[in-house]
Coordinates of C-alpha atoms in Angstrom, one line a residue:
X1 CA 62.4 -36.1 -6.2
X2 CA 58.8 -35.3 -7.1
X3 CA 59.5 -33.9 -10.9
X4 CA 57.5 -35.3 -13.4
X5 CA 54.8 -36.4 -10.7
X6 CA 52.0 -34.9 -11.5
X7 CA 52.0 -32.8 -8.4
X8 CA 52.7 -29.1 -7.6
X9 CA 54.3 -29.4 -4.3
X10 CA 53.7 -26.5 -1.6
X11 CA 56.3 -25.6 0.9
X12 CA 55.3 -23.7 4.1
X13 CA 57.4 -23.1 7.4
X14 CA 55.4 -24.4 10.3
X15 CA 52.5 -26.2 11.5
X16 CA 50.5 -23.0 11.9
X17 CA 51.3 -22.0 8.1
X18 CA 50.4 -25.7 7.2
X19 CA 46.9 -26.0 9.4
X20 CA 46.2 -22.2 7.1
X21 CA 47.2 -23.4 4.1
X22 CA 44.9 -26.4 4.6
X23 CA 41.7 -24.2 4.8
X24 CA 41.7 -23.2 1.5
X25 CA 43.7 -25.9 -0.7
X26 CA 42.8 -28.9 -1.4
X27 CA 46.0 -31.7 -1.2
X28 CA 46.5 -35.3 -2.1
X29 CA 49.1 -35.8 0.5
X30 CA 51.2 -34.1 2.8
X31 CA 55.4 -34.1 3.4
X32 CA 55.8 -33.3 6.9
X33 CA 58.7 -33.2 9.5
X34 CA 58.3 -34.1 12.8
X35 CA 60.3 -31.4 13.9
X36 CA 58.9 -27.9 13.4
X37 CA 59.4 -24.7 14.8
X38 CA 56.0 -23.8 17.2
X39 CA 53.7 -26.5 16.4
X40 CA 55.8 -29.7 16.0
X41 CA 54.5 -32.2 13.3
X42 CA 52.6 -34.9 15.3
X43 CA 50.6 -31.6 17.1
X44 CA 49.7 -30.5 13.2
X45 CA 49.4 -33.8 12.7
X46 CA 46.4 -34.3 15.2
X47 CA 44.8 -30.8 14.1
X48 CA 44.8 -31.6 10.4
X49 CA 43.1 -35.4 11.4
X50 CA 40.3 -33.4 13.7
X51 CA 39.4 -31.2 10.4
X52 CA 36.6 -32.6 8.6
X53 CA 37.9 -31.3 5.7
X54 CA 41.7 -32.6 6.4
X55 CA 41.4 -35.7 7.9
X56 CA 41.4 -38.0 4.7
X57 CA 44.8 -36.0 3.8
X58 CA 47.2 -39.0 4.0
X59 CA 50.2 -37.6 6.2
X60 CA 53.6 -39.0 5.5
X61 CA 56.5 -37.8 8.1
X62 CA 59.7 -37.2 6.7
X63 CA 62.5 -36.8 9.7
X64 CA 65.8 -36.8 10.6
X65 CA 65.1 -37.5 14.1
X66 CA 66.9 -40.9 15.4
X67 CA 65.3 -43.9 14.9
X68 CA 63.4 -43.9 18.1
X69 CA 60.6 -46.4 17.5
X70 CA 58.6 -44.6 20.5
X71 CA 58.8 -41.2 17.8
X72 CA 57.5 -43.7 15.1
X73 CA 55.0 -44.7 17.0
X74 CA 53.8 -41.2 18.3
X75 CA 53.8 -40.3 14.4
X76 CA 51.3 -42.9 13.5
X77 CA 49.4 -42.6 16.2
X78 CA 48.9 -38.6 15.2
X79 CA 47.3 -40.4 11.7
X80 CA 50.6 -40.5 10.1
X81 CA 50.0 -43.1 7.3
X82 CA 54.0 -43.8 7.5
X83 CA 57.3 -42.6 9.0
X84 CA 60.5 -42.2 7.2
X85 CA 63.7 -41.5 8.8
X86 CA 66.9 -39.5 6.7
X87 CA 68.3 -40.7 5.0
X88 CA 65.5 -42.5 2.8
X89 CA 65.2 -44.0 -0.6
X90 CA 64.0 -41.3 -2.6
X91 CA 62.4 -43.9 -5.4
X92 CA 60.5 -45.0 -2.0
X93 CA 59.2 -41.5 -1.0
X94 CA 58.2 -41.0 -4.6
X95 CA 56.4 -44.4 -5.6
X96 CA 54.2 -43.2 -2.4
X97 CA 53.4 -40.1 -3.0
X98 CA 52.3 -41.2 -6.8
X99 CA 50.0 -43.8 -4.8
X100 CA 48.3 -41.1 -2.8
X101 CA 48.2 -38.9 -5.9
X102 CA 46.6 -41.1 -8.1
X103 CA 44.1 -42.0 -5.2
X104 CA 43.4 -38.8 -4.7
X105 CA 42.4 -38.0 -8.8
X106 CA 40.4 -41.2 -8.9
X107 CA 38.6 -39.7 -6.2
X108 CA 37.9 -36.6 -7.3
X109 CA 36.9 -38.4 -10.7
X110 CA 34.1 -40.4 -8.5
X111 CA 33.2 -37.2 -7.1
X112 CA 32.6 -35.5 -10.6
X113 CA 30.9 -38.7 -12.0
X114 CA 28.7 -38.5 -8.2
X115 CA 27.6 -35.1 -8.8
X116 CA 27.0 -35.8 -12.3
X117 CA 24.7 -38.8 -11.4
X118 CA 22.9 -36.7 -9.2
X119 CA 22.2 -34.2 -11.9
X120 CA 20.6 -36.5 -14.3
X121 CA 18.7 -38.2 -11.5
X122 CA 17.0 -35.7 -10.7
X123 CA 16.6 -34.3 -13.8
X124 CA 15.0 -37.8 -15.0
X125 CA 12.4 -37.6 -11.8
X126 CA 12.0 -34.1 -12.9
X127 CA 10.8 -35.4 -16.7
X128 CA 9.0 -38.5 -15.2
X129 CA 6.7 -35.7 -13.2
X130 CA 6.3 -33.8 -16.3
X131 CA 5.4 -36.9 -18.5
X132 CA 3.3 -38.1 -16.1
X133 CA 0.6 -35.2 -17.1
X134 CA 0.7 -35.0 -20.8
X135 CA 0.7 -32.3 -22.8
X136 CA 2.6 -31.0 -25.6
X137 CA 4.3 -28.6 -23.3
X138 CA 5.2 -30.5 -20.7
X139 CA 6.9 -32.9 -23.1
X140 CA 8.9 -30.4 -24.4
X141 CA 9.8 -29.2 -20.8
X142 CA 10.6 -32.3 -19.7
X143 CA 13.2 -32.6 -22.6
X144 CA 14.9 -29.7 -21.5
X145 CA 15.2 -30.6 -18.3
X146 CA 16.6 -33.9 -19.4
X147 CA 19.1 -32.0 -21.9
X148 CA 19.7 -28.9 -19.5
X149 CA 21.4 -32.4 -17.0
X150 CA 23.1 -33.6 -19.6
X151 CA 27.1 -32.8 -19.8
X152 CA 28.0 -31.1 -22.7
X153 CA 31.2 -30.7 -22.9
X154 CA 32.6 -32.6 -19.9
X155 CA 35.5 -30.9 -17.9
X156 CA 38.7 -33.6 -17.4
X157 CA 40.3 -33.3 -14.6
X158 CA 43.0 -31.3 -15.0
X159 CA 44.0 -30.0 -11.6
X160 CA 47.2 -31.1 -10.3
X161 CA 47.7 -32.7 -7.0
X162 CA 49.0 -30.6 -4.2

């Protein structure tokens, strides 16, 4: 369903494998199903939206559970961002996920561009400091400070979603 999505989809067996595999990857969004052996999917649900680092992880719940609105309802209040019952378009499931996934580079772009800002502004105070008591040397150190912030060869983002 996902191929040709720019994503690299990660399969795990339970919530506890999940809430693991969430401490060290980063992901754009995350397939779950409400029913799961040990922790069930809203429980994962409301540990991954405690995490600091998790809780911005749009959850989508992928189920074949009836279409009891009260399970829809516990699913969104757990963070889901939406609840899909089987059977489900597929063209549906994956026009969301390439939402979330090209929310998720745009933000990572911002993140690179925010770190790069802070770089050269403080490279620039840096140089004004310098400039401000002149001297041959301090010119040319505050040049290299200024060219030290400067990217050279800018990295693209390259990773693939998760």
């Amino acid at each position: 369903m996902l191929q040709g999505l720019p994503v690299e989809p990660v399969a795990v067996a339970s919530g506890e494998a999940a809430l693991k595999r969430l401490l060290v990857d980063d992901f754009a969004v995350i397939l779950m199903d409400a029913q799961m052996p040990g922790l069930d999917g809203f429980e994962t649900a409301g540990h991954i939206k405690r995490r600091e680092r998790t809780r911005h992880i749009p959850i989508i719940f992928l189920t074949a559970a009836d279409r009891d609105a009260r399970l829809a309802l516990r699913g969104y209040a757990a963070g889901a961002v939406d609840y899909l019952t089987k059977p489900f378009d597929p063209w549906v499931l994956r026009a969301k996920v390439a939402i979330f996934v090209d929310l998720w580079v745009k933000t990572q772009q911002l993140r690179q561009q925010a770190q790069q800002w802070a770089r050269l502004s403080g490279a620039a105070q840096d140089a004004v400091r310098l400039l401000e008591d002149p001297g041959l040397d301090n010119v040319e150190r505050a040049r290299e400070a200024l060219r030290a912030a400067l990217p050279h060869d800018p990295e693209p983002l390259t990773r693939r979603a998760r």
